[in-house]
XYZ file of C-alpha atoms in Angstrom:
779
model
C -2.551 1.135 31.907
C -0.472 -2.016 31.469
C 0.272 -1.016 27.874
C 0.979 2.555 28.936
C 3.420 1.539 31.682
C 5.090 -0.969 29.362
C 5.740 1.671 26.714
C 6.946 4.296 29.188
C 9.353 1.725 30.627
C 10.889 1.291 27.179
C 11.164 5.073 26.781
C 13.011 5.517 30.083
C 15.348 2.611 29.278
C 16.090 4.388 26.015
C 17.023 7.541 27.975
C 19.240 5.483 30.295
C 21.030 4.001 27.278
C 21.706 7.471 25.825
C 22.845 8.656 29.255
C 25.303 5.754 29.400
C 26.670 6.807 26.003
C 27.165 10.338 27.340
C 28.836 9.057 30.522
C 31.231 6.878 28.503
C 32.055 9.841 26.283
C 32.775 11.886 29.404
C 35.019 9.244 30.991
C 36.796 7.974 27.839
C 36.847 10.861 25.357
C 36.895 14.028 27.437
C 40.129 15.687 28.473
C 38.502 18.483 30.490
C 36.419 16.382 32.903
C 34.452 19.058 34.727
C 33.341 17.686 38.102
C 30.089 19.642 38.082
C 29.104 18.069 34.777
C 29.884 14.588 36.064
C 27.703 15.310 39.113
C 24.879 16.297 36.739
C 25.287 12.999 34.883
C 25.080 11.076 38.157
C 22.036 13.054 39.271
C 20.309 12.371 35.944
C 21.058 8.645 36.219
C 19.579 8.470 39.737
C 16.458 10.378 38.659
C 15.852 8.213 35.569
C 16.361 5.037 37.608
C 13.830 6.267 40.175
C 11.401 7.167 37.365
C 11.722 3.639 35.983
C 10.781 2.150 39.363
C 7.901 4.603 39.732
C 6.441 3.722 36.327
C 6.415 0.032 37.198
C 5.037 0.242 40.739
C 3.284 3.521 41.554
C 0.279 5.644 40.591
C -0.015 8.000 37.638
C 0.153 11.026 39.919
C 3.436 9.757 41.365
C 4.747 9.106 37.847
C 3.899 12.682 36.946
C 5.702 14.094 39.987
C 8.864 12.073 39.359
C 8.801 12.873 35.625
C 8.604 16.604 36.299
C 11.552 16.318 38.673
C 13.598 14.231 36.240
C 13.031 16.304 33.125
C 13.753 19.560 34.894
C 17.368 18.447 35.237
C 19.977 19.474 32.702
C 23.574 18.734 31.737
C 25.983 21.478 30.731
C 28.205 21.401 27.699
C 31.993 21.343 27.962
C 33.825 23.736 25.658
C 35.862 21.951 23.000
C 34.624 18.431 23.832
C 32.747 17.587 20.650
C 32.143 13.870 21.298
C 30.651 14.480 24.731
C 28.601 17.472 23.622
C 27.063 15.472 20.758
C 26.138 12.637 23.151
C 24.638 15.139 25.604
C 22.646 16.756 22.786
C 21.262 13.365 21.656
C 20.046 12.640 25.199
C 18.335 15.971 25.786
C 16.775 16.008 22.296
C 15.390 12.515 22.889
C 13.487 13.939 25.875
C 11.648 16.277 23.528
C 11.030 13.620 20.870
C 9.743 11.303 23.585
C 6.757 13.608 24.221
C 7.350 14.539 27.832
C 3.700 15.359 28.352
C 2.980 11.632 27.942
C 4.229 11.220 31.536
C 2.027 13.972 32.913
C -1.284 12.352 33.891
C -2.010 13.251 37.516
C -5.444 11.592 37.607
C -5.565 7.809 37.444
C -9.036 7.973 35.894
C -8.171 10.488 33.166
C -8.590 7.789 30.540
C -10.923 9.701 28.217
C -11.385 13.443 28.258
C -14.961 14.103 29.465
C -15.571 16.560 26.612
C -15.052 13.774 24.096
C -17.499 11.267 25.554
C -20.344 12.684 23.451
C -18.182 12.552 20.312
C -17.232 8.931 20.924
C -20.856 8.027 21.641
C -21.932 9.670 18.382
C -19.241 7.787 16.451
C -20.475 4.495 17.896
C -24.091 5.339 16.993
C -23.090 6.298 13.442
C -21.159 3.049 13.052
C -24.117 0.987 14.233
C -26.465 2.872 11.898
C -24.098 2.292 8.989
C -23.923 -1.409 9.837
C -27.717 -1.715 9.919
C -28.052 0.120 6.592
C -25.410 -2.113 5.024
C -27.138 -5.240 6.366
C -30.427 -4.048 4.889
C -28.866 -3.563 1.459
C -27.289 -7.029 1.553
C -30.596 -8.620 2.542
C -32.380 -6.821 -0.306
C -29.762 -8.152 -2.732
C -29.774 -11.639 -1.188
C -26.009 -11.376 -0.708
C -23.356 -11.709 1.984
C -19.801 -10.423 2.072
C -16.664 -12.258 3.091
C -16.748 -11.167 6.738
C -20.323 -12.433 7.063
C -19.080 -16.002 6.702
C -17.371 -15.815 10.095
C -19.938 -13.600 11.783
C -22.976 -15.589 10.697
C -21.255 -18.873 11.563
C -20.600 -17.513 15.041
C -24.253 -16.469 15.399
C -25.466 -19.895 14.292
C -23.228 -21.551 16.857
C -24.913 -19.631 19.672
C -27.798 -22.131 19.300
C -27.245 -25.234 21.441
C -28.592 -27.642 18.820
C -26.249 -26.409 16.076
C -23.258 -26.305 18.382
C -23.866 -29.765 19.891
C -24.481 -31.346 16.477
C -21.100 -30.181 15.198
C -19.304 -31.179 18.390
C -20.535 -34.743 17.879
C -19.763 -34.755 14.155
C -16.059 -33.844 14.265
C -13.652 -36.278 15.880
C -10.623 -34.095 15.157
C -10.275 -30.405 14.270
C -7.050 -29.323 12.584
C -6.156 -25.631 12.253
C -3.387 -24.534 9.882
C -1.588 -21.149 9.942
C -2.844 -20.778 13.496
C -0.594 -17.782 14.221
C -2.841 -15.654 11.988
C -6.111 -16.500 13.756
C -8.364 -13.740 15.022
C -10.689 -13.859 17.993
C -13.761 -14.753 15.899
C -11.989 -17.725 14.327
C -10.701 -18.920 17.678
C -14.172 -18.592 19.198
C -15.716 -20.659 16.395
C -13.149 -23.441 16.859
C -13.788 -23.480 20.599
C -17.563 -23.642 20.078
C -17.383 -26.795 17.921
C -14.564 -28.541 19.782
C -14.792 -30.859 22.781
C -11.878 -29.106 24.444
C -9.251 -31.761 23.731
C -9.653 -32.606 20.046
C -8.002 -29.594 18.363
C -4.599 -29.821 16.668
C -3.171 -26.401 15.809
C -0.142 -25.781 13.587
C 1.573 -22.418 13.414
C 4.620 -20.270 14.052
C 4.172 -17.014 15.989
C 7.314 -15.673 14.314
C 5.420 -15.734 10.989
C 2.309 -13.823 12.088
C 2.314 -10.958 9.557
C -1.368 -10.234 8.968
C -2.130 -7.613 11.582
C -4.047 -5.615 8.960
C -6.447 -8.585 8.780
C -6.816 -8.533 12.575
C -4.572 -11.537 13.198
C -3.822 -11.845 16.915
C -0.552 -13.688 17.635
C -1.351 -13.376 21.349
C -3.918 -16.162 20.860
C -1.178 -18.639 19.942
C 1.148 -17.271 22.620
C -1.580 -18.001 25.170
C -1.888 -21.607 24.004
C 1.879 -22.102 24.150
C 2.030 -21.253 27.859
C -1.208 -23.035 28.794
C -0.195 -26.088 30.905
C -3.272 -27.977 29.654
C -1.868 -28.022 26.112
C 0.750 -30.357 24.689
C 3.270 -28.476 22.525
C 5.455 -30.030 19.812
C 8.386 -28.070 18.344
C 9.688 -28.916 14.878
C 13.443 -28.598 15.145
C 14.501 -29.344 11.551
C 14.549 -27.125 8.504
C 14.387 -29.055 5.217
C 14.410 -25.997 2.923
C 17.620 -24.001 3.203
C 21.337 -24.634 3.048
C 22.939 -24.856 6.479
C 24.667 -21.469 6.236
C 21.315 -19.758 5.658
C 19.731 -21.663 8.550
C 22.545 -20.731 10.918
C 22.558 -17.119 9.703
C 18.886 -16.794 10.606
C 19.464 -18.467 13.980
C 22.163 -15.860 14.619
C 20.065 -12.862 13.554
C 16.807 -13.721 15.271
C 18.319 -14.952 18.516
C 19.363 -11.297 18.826
C 16.459 -9.482 17.176
C 13.623 -11.396 18.848
C 14.922 -11.625 22.394
C 14.426 -8.051 23.570
C 12.904 -8.041 27.047
C 10.363 -5.310 26.343
C 8.942 -7.063 23.238
C 6.772 -10.177 23.067
C 8.466 -12.251 20.374
C 11.214 -14.639 21.472
C 13.698 -16.896 19.714
C 14.853 -19.462 22.259
C 16.474 -22.859 22.036
C 13.243 -24.474 20.854
C 12.885 -21.895 18.064
C 16.393 -22.433 16.699
C 16.440 -25.070 13.967
C 19.024 -27.270 12.297
C 19.141 -28.827 8.844
C 17.303 -32.076 8.317
C 19.161 -33.759 5.439
C 22.808 -34.116 4.414
C 22.436 -32.285 1.073
C 21.754 -29.050 2.963
C 25.419 -29.089 4.039
C 26.716 -29.363 0.478
C 27.725 -26.554 -1.945
C 27.141 -23.844 0.634
C 27.567 -20.111 0.134
C 27.580 -17.377 2.762
C 24.679 -14.950 2.975
C 25.550 -11.987 0.747
C 24.998 -8.510 2.213
C 25.182 -5.968 -0.628
C 25.787 -2.355 0.374
C 26.390 -0.592 -2.968
C 28.101 2.776 -3.203
C 27.556 5.737 -5.476
C 29.531 8.903 -6.111
C 26.400 10.883 -5.260
C 25.477 11.415 -1.629
C 22.771 9.016 -0.526
C 20.518 10.281 2.218
C 17.370 9.039 3.849
C 14.188 10.934 4.469
C 12.770 11.307 7.977
C 12.705 8.192 10.114
C 9.025 7.514 9.413
C 9.163 7.655 5.634
C 10.496 5.616 2.714
C 14.064 5.937 1.436
C 14.699 8.726 -0.960
C 14.073 7.982 -4.607
C 17.810 8.111 -5.254
C 18.698 5.377 -2.781
C 15.808 3.183 -3.915
C 17.013 3.389 -7.525
C 20.501 2.477 -6.373
C 19.269 -0.643 -4.578
C 17.126 -1.671 -7.549
C 20.027 -1.342 -9.985
C 22.346 -3.253 -7.643
C 19.870 -6.138 -7.549
C 19.455 -6.061 -11.330
C 23.205 -6.109 -11.986
C 23.774 -9.039 -9.659
C 20.916 -10.964 -11.294
C 22.533 -10.249 -14.654
C 25.784 -11.757 -13.330
C 23.846 -14.806 -12.136
C 22.398 -15.259 -15.626
C 25.846 -14.906 -17.189
C 27.033 -17.731 -14.922
C 24.261 -19.974 -16.233
C 21.613 -19.502 -13.536
C 17.982 -19.532 -14.681
C 15.844 -16.479 -14.127
C 13.042 -18.739 -12.910
C 15.141 -19.656 -9.865
C 15.356 -16.046 -8.691
C 12.847 -14.135 -6.583
C 13.102 -10.550 -5.346
C 11.207 -9.867 -2.109
C 10.013 -6.370 -1.290
C 8.240 -4.857 1.690
C 5.846 -2.650 -0.307
C 4.499 -2.421 -3.852
C 5.976 1.066 -4.282
C 9.397 -0.409 -5.077
C 8.184 -2.354 -8.092
C 8.434 0.643 -10.404
C 12.142 1.067 -9.551
C 12.843 -2.623 -10.121
C 10.946 -2.518 -13.400
C 13.116 0.346 -14.661
C 16.307 -1.442 -13.623
C 15.225 -4.758 -15.177
C 14.181 -3.023 -18.402
C 17.571 -1.274 -18.524
C 19.384 -4.637 -18.410
C 16.830 -6.634 -20.432
C 15.980 -8.956 -17.545
C 12.645 -10.786 -17.988
C 10.410 -10.430 -14.949
C 6.964 -11.016 -13.526
C 5.269 -8.657 -11.068
C 2.114 -9.653 -9.267
C 0.199 -6.396 -9.409
C -1.110 -4.742 -6.258
C -4.309 -3.592 -7.866
C -6.842 -5.350 -10.005
C -6.421 -6.046 -13.689
C -8.349 -2.887 -14.671
C -5.436 -0.818 -13.340
C -2.854 -2.581 -15.500
C -1.369 -0.107 -17.966
C -2.323 -2.247 -20.970
C -5.980 -2.304 -19.884
C -5.903 1.455 -19.270
C -4.394 1.965 -22.744
C -7.228 0.003 -24.337
C -10.061 1.491 -22.260
C -8.893 5.025 -23.012
C -8.520 4.141 -26.693
C -12.146 2.949 -26.653
C -13.155 6.228 -25.013
C -11.308 8.034 -27.813
C -13.187 6.074 -30.480
C -16.475 7.041 -28.830
C -15.377 10.670 -28.446
C -12.741 11.351 -31.153
C -12.075 15.035 -30.436
C -11.529 14.584 -26.713
C -7.961 15.811 -26.501
C -7.163 14.077 -23.229
C -7.941 10.643 -24.667
C -6.202 11.496 -27.938
C -3.037 12.578 -26.090
C -3.200 9.430 -23.937
C -3.553 7.324 -27.096
C -0.604 8.996 -28.777
C 1.663 8.654 -25.725
C 0.862 4.971 -25.318
C 2.515 2.358 -27.508
C -0.647 2.370 -29.607
C 0.402 5.796 -30.915
C 4.121 5.603 -30.240
C 4.605 9.321 -29.610
C 6.718 10.818 -26.838
C 5.961 13.976 -24.850
C 7.976 16.244 -27.150
C 6.126 14.990 -30.221
C 2.734 15.546 -28.608
C 3.777 19.029 -27.501
C 4.906 19.820 -31.053
C 1.608 18.530 -32.370
C -0.274 20.821 -30.002
C 1.841 23.824 -31.064
C 1.570 23.069 -34.792
C -1.473 25.318 -35.159
C -4.410 26.650 -33.177
C -6.610 23.912 -34.625
C -7.619 20.858 -32.633
C -5.108 18.136 -31.837
C -6.948 15.774 -34.181
C -6.797 18.286 -37.043
C -3.097 18.846 -36.462
C -2.560 15.083 -36.468
C -4.261 14.893 -39.871
C -1.902 17.483 -41.350
C 1.330 16.270 -39.698
C 0.827 12.493 -39.611
C -1.835 11.603 -42.199
C -1.040 7.883 -42.100
C -1.698 7.592 -38.364
C -4.761 9.828 -38.680
C -6.151 7.604 -41.431
C -5.547 4.426 -39.399
C -7.234 6.057 -36.420
C -10.277 7.015 -38.534
C -10.566 3.434 -39.762
C -10.413 2.247 -36.151
C -13.118 4.725 -35.140
C -15.321 3.449 -37.970
C -14.846 -0.104 -36.685
C -16.214 0.961 -33.317
C -19.226 2.528 -35.051
C -19.993 -0.392 -37.347
C -18.455 -3.681 -36.218
C -19.440 -5.912 -33.345
C -17.783 -5.215 -30.008
C -15.482 -8.225 -30.156
C -14.486 -7.442 -33.766
C -13.754 -3.810 -32.927
C -11.642 -4.833 -29.927
C -9.670 -7.279 -32.098
C -8.849 -4.433 -34.486
C -7.764 -2.253 -31.573
C -5.468 -4.958 -30.171
C -3.851 -5.241 -33.617
C -3.370 -1.475 -33.997
C 0.384 -0.901 -34.559
C 0.847 -4.565 -33.544
C 0.162 -3.460 -29.941
C -0.818 -6.837 -28.474
C 1.883 -9.002 -30.041
C 4.878 -6.668 -30.206
C 4.514 -4.106 -27.428
C 3.418 -6.112 -24.390
C 5.076 -8.531 -21.978
C 3.310 -11.761 -21.123
C 1.529 -10.516 -18.007
C -0.002 -7.535 -19.834
C -1.186 -9.791 -22.648
C -2.947 -11.918 -20.057
C -4.678 -8.828 -18.684
C -5.938 -8.004 -22.181
C -7.098 -11.605 -22.627
C -9.167 -11.163 -19.485
C -10.537 -7.851 -20.792
C -11.512 -9.562 -24.057
C -13.402 -12.200 -22.064
C -15.245 -9.432 -20.234
C -16.240 -7.814 -23.535
C -17.477 -11.035 -25.137
C -19.410 -11.908 -21.985
C -21.000 -8.448 -21.943
C -21.723 -8.663 -25.676
C -23.630 -11.911 -25.187
C -26.173 -10.162 -22.944
C -28.788 -7.559 -23.755
C -26.364 -4.676 -23.673
C -26.061 -0.950 -24.301
C -22.999 -0.988 -26.529
C -19.625 0.457 -25.750
C -20.963 3.319 -23.570
C -22.612 0.775 -21.290
C -19.482 -1.361 -21.120
C -17.260 1.634 -20.311
C -19.652 2.675 -17.551
C -19.487 -0.840 -16.146
C -15.688 -0.831 -16.217
C -15.520 2.586 -14.532
C -17.617 1.198 -11.711
C -15.259 -1.781 -11.390
C -12.148 0.451 -11.535
C -13.240 2.456 -8.496
C -12.921 -0.503 -6.147
C -10.933 -3.048 -8.108
C -8.582 -4.972 -5.824
C -8.882 -8.270 -7.676
C -5.720 -10.007 -8.736
C -4.224 -9.283 -12.109
C -4.330 -12.087 -14.584
C -1.520 -14.509 -13.727
C 0.352 -15.580 -16.813
C 3.275 -17.583 -15.517
C 3.905 -21.017 -14.179
C 6.933 -22.412 -12.435
C 8.615 -23.189 -15.768
C 8.442 -19.628 -17.136
C 12.000 -18.268 -17.233
C 11.397 -14.911 -15.542
C 12.488 -13.267 -12.295
C 9.606 -13.128 -9.853
C 9.045 -10.003 -7.752
C 6.793 -10.557 -4.750
C 5.943 -8.784 -1.540
C 6.872 -10.598 1.647
C 3.181 -11.328 2.240
C 2.874 -12.881 -1.221
C 5.896 -15.102 -0.584
C 4.488 -16.609 2.613
C 4.712 -20.410 2.440
C 6.838 -20.368 -0.720
C 10.520 -21.118 -1.344
C 12.964 -20.108 -4.063
C 16.509 -21.271 -4.935
C 17.851 -17.690 -4.946
C 16.295 -14.818 -2.982
C 17.162 -11.117 -3.058
C 15.682 -9.127 -0.214
C 15.175 -5.424 -1.009
C 15.966 -4.190 2.494
C 15.551 -0.816 4.155
C 17.317 1.270 6.777
C 14.196 2.835 8.222
C 10.818 1.574 9.294
C 7.608 3.234 8.215
C 4.902 3.252 10.880
C 1.371 4.058 9.791
C 0.298 7.582 10.663
C -0.574 8.220 14.283
C -1.755 11.742 13.449
C -5.256 10.789 12.324
C -7.981 12.566 14.237
C -9.520 9.195 15.043
C -7.600 6.059 16.033
C -9.206 2.643 16.502
C -7.847 -0.383 18.340
C -9.644 -3.690 18.740
C -8.549 -4.027 22.364
C -8.526 -0.448 23.618
C -11.387 1.210 21.725
C -11.453 4.515 19.853
C -9.843 7.842 20.626
C -9.902 11.354 19.192
C -7.344 14.058 19.496
C -8.122 16.558 22.225
C -7.941 20.202 21.156
C -7.629 22.807 23.882
C -7.301 26.422 22.903
C -4.395 26.989 20.546
C -2.687 23.732 21.444
C -3.717 20.138 21.909
C -3.026 17.466 24.447
C -3.705 13.775 24.086
C -5.709 12.109 26.797
C -4.437 8.848 28.242
C -6.455 6.489 26.044
C -5.223 8.246 22.910
C -1.652 7.972 24.154
C -2.071 4.282 24.977
C -3.537 3.431 21.551
C -0.705 5.255 19.776
C 1.893 3.419 21.841
C 0.221 0.053 21.292
C 0.036 0.588 17.523
C 3.711 1.546 17.402
C 4.848 -1.470 19.430
C 2.630 -3.864 17.468
C 3.981 -2.620 14.128
C 7.611 -2.833 15.242
C 7.060 -6.426 16.386
C 5.283 -7.355 13.158
C 8.119 -5.772 11.172
C 10.547 -8.206 12.825
C 8.262 -11.095 11.918
C 8.141 -9.839 8.309
C 11.924 -9.889 8.271
C 11.853 -13.468 9.561
C 9.537 -14.551 6.743
C 11.682 -12.752 4.142
C 14.984 -14.304 5.244
C 13.597 -17.858 5.484
C 12.372 -18.172 1.859
C 15.777 -18.959 0.290
C 16.965 -22.483 -0.481
C 20.496 -22.017 -1.882
C 21.402 -18.313 -1.907
C 20.247 -15.362 0.189
C 21.138 -11.800 -0.830
C 20.286 -8.783 1.359
C 20.554 -5.476 -0.507
C 20.474 -1.907 0.805
C 22.612 1.215 0.741
C 25.128 1.697 3.516
C 23.360 3.128 6.595
C 24.503 6.610 7.565
C 25.546 5.527 11.069
C 27.770 2.608 11.965
C 25.718 -0.234 13.479
C 28.059 -1.592 16.130
C 25.869 -1.583 19.211
C 23.686 -4.648 19.845
C 19.951 -4.565 19.180
C 17.982 -2.921 21.961
C 14.513 -1.568 22.623
C 16.040 1.839 21.855
C 17.249 0.839 18.380
C 13.890 -0.756 17.569
C 11.896 2.238 18.806
C 14.143 4.451 16.687
C 12.505 2.662 13.703
C 15.878 1.920 12.158
C 14.547 -0.655 9.728
C 15.674 -4.132 8.761
C 19.221 -3.443 7.588
C 20.468 -1.963 10.889
C 18.722 -4.797 12.751
C 20.612 -7.364 10.665
C 23.933 -5.551 11.008
C 23.549 -5.249 14.790
C 22.859 -9.013 14.977
C 26.001 -10.195 13.199
C 28.389 -12.302 15.238
C 31.984 -11.449 14.370
C 32.991 -14.908 15.544
C 30.979 -16.513 12.731
C 32.393 -14.829 9.590
C 31.739 -17.943 7.506
C 27.996 -17.235 7.638
C 28.005 -13.919 5.776
C 30.043 -11.692 3.516
C 29.810 -8.042 2.484
C 29.772 -6.910 -1.139
C 30.080 -3.340 -2.323
C 30.545 -1.739 -5.720
C 30.059 1.562 -7.472
C 26.611 1.680 -9.059
C 25.396 4.351 -11.441
C 21.866 5.478 -10.626
C 19.730 5.291 -13.729
C 17.616 8.331 -14.598
C 13.868 8.228 -15.082
C 13.013 6.185 -18.140
C 10.838 8.148 -20.538
C 10.717 5.784 -23.475
C 9.309 2.761 -21.677
C 5.538 2.493 -21.250
C 4.627 3.642 -17.775
C 1.632 2.233 -15.894
C -0.810 5.119 -15.563
C -3.509 5.123 -12.892
C -7.125 5.262 -13.906
C -7.948 8.911 -14.626
C -11.263 10.597 -15.100
C -11.587 14.161 -16.342
C -13.076 16.127 -13.423
C -16.619 17.299 -13.861
C -16.945 21.005 -14.681
C -18.741 23.242 -12.190
C -21.860 25.172 -13.105
C -21.541 27.591 -16.023
C -18.074 26.437 -17.109
C -18.177 25.902 -20.895
C -17.204 22.476 -22.201
C -16.140 21.812 -25.765
C -18.325 19.132 -27.270
C -16.748 16.454 -29.472
C -17.679 16.384 -33.099
C -19.887 13.514 -34.210
C -17.885 11.469 -36.677
C -20.606 9.255 -38.130
C -23.854 10.840 -39.342
C -26.444 11.048 -36.585
C -29.815 9.674 -37.566
C -32.448 9.525 -34.845
C -34.377 6.800 -36.650
C -34.896 3.361 -35.139
C -31.738 2.108 -36.822
C -29.749 3.254 -33.800
C -30.103 1.854 -30.315
C -31.528 4.078 -27.611
C -28.138 4.179 -25.937
C -26.402 5.375 -29.094
C -29.033 8.059 -29.646
C -28.655 9.172 -26.060
C -24.888 9.328 -26.314
C -24.977 11.513 -29.438
C -27.611 13.845 -28.008
C -25.668 14.220 -24.762
C -22.625 15.264 -26.738
C -24.587 17.834 -28.695
C -26.507 19.283 -25.753
C -23.336 19.805 -23.741
C -22.118 22.154 -26.502
C -24.681 24.797 -25.553
C -22.396 26.908 -23.288
C -19.865 27.377 -26.082
C -22.113 27.648 -29.163
C -25.737 28.203 -28.080
C -26.687 25.822 -30.909
C -25.897 28.361 -33.601
C -26.749 27.356 -37.160
C -23.039 27.374 -37.974
C -22.330 24.914 -35.188
C -25.089 22.371 -35.732
C -24.719 22.437 -39.510
C -21.068 21.485 -39.086
C -21.884 18.323 -37.116
C -22.581 15.940 -39.991
C -26.246 15.548 -39.008
C -29.232 14.403 -41.014
C -31.828 16.977 -42.093
C -34.368 15.476 -39.696
C -31.997 15.859 -36.775
C -31.115 19.438 -37.760
C -34.800 20.330 -37.734
C -35.280 18.730 -34.314
C -32.318 20.537 -32.793
C -33.436 23.942 -34.134
C -36.848 23.296 -32.653
C -35.220 22.444 -29.332
C -33.131 25.634 -29.478
C -36.136 27.885 -30.068
C -38.341 26.293 -27.421
C -39.188 28.808 -24.641
C -38.355 26.297 -21.899
C -34.921 25.703 -23.436
C -34.275 29.422 -23.568
C -35.400 29.885 -19.969
C -33.262 27.072 -18.590
C -30.142 28.357 -20.330
C -30.640 31.962 -19.258
C -30.170 31.183 -15.566
C -27.545 29.246 -13.590
C -27.128 25.812 -15.209
C -24.689 22.936 -15.591
C -24.266 19.630 -17.411
C -23.073 16.347 -15.865
C -23.349 17.610 -12.271
C -22.338 15.084 -9.612
C -24.489 14.385 -6.561
C -24.382 12.172 -3.454
C -27.098 11.065 -1.031
C -27.077 8.643 1.868
C -28.156 5.873 -0.519
C -26.335 6.541 -3.785
C -24.001 8.703 -5.802
C -24.390 9.646 -9.433
C -24.452 12.341 -12.103
C -27.359 14.578 -13.135
C -27.507 15.172 -16.895
C -28.622 18.798 -16.619
C -29.422 21.159 -13.740
C -30.873 24.677 -14.002
C -31.858 26.855 -11.070
C -33.104 30.269 -10.004
C -34.243 31.697 -6.688
C -37.624 29.938 -6.844
C -37.009 26.544 -8.413
C -34.562 23.885 -9.514
C -35.103 22.009 -12.757
C -33.501 18.590 -13.232
C -33.339 16.881 -16.626
């Protein structure tokens, strides 16, 4: 209930702030000051003040009674008084947005709805069962995962002998980045320490790993513990003095809101440590570009519109171009972003102005567009008449076609895309056939070398980072080739398995001397510094969805939504978890801003579009709960008496359209499996199929799969199989298969090829399934 009361206090203070705005509008802007309306304003103020006291000191039933009384009040409009009426409307609408039913909990013990206890119990049992099954699989494989390192260490330290041995061994224990510790890590340190031999280093203001269960409250607890000795580092040796003082100004405002945990007091404020930090200073640049098109934002819980994001990206790119023209090195510049989604916009802007750049990819190297180009080209060589892979190949820089050219190719005739390519572009068709032959005859590494050289793809079409990804792919192929392998089909299957869960880092191809602009997320920049920093700011804050049917919190537990008839009402625990998540994310967002603005050494640039509303009021719990984002927070923190610390820049920027000519990273794509009885066109076998021992079992299997899947369309007619470039022996075998009574039976009832399945232990694909009312046949 502490969290619940804390949040409701903030909500009522928000209402009081909006009421004050309405009262000021009435007193200062209204000519027709109706006494009855002023009395309503006074009555509302008294009721909200009483509700605030009730929330802090009385029971839930008393909160409910006072809330009902308060929110039954109203304020009338005054004809012709637009300013006042707008302020009144904002107040009354905020009541609705504030979820009035969140105040209406008459029973102090209505924490969890009784109907949901069984559901929660079942969820806990399922989670435990899953954990046991996962543990069993890891034990069978003789493996542990990353989380096991902490958990198993903790279990070991429950034994007195292990714990006492380590206590005696370590004279001093030093913990770095302490602000990001979780409860397991803190418990382990306490188990091996003697109580007074731990030295912890951290900064609560830089705790930005909530998604990894970091708990800044652990460090906050140590800071106020009288048994601990606390040292504050008061000097900054990184940034020019103007940047240091700018951040002191911003965060002394943004982090000192009574209802939030983070503070920025005298001991948090820093000063420069060396004389050179006072030399050659520049103000912090706040760029708010303009455009002749109207820039709007989406709802307050979503990203900026695509238009505004493009505008910000182009503004950053143009200013970097000016820096380069003045002799600045690209390597000195870093662009910081909150989320990976903005990288595509920056890439387009940088490509437009020919700015060299390096992006650290969010996903693993298998998702890099160069790797996807090559993997899909390999799939094409294994399956040459698959029109999806052929179109992908043509649209990539391997083929060099654009969408219009591929569409024209498709419309050229009713023949296949490959046949049309042969008649319209015989040179490319011939080169492709030679490449396909390489994949049928050459070693894997030789075939891949030929593919990399196709149309000079590797050397001419790719930036450095993408080349590094292909170098890593080549290493994977040569490593696979050195084992007892199943050829390209086996390698592709292996890569598809990796793609599904690949979160490994892309190959890193740069060092500090590479002359490129670096683009990093704020998390990636932690602990780093750069001469010139551009922060890609935002005027709204995105909070993760609170609409999920199930919410989980490490402190509070788990909660479902409660459905009742046609509507739904959240029980108290659900409400508390939602409020806690929202407050935690707002606080962490401020800490992310702190990390972003403290990376710069010489120049700091903050870039966004002009917010729709003027940000003149100081930061408050209301403005933070409104999820205004970082730009309004900065603007509300500016001290007009310190104009030397910052300057505003604005210019007309043309928003660039979508770029169609540049290669676009394409996500991994798999053609969906067809349902039962949906015909699939089988690719033509390019090289002659001979089922002798000259081919590996995998190659034989691949060819036969391709042929068998043609049954729905052709029923293995003589015309079809004779047109497949097969040996006489194979033709005889396939006719025998076609005439077999079992074959006929299985294809005269419901059947399907490549049918997916899932069990509690595994997922996979069944080659062939046929069924009737009495039996199911699996092949």
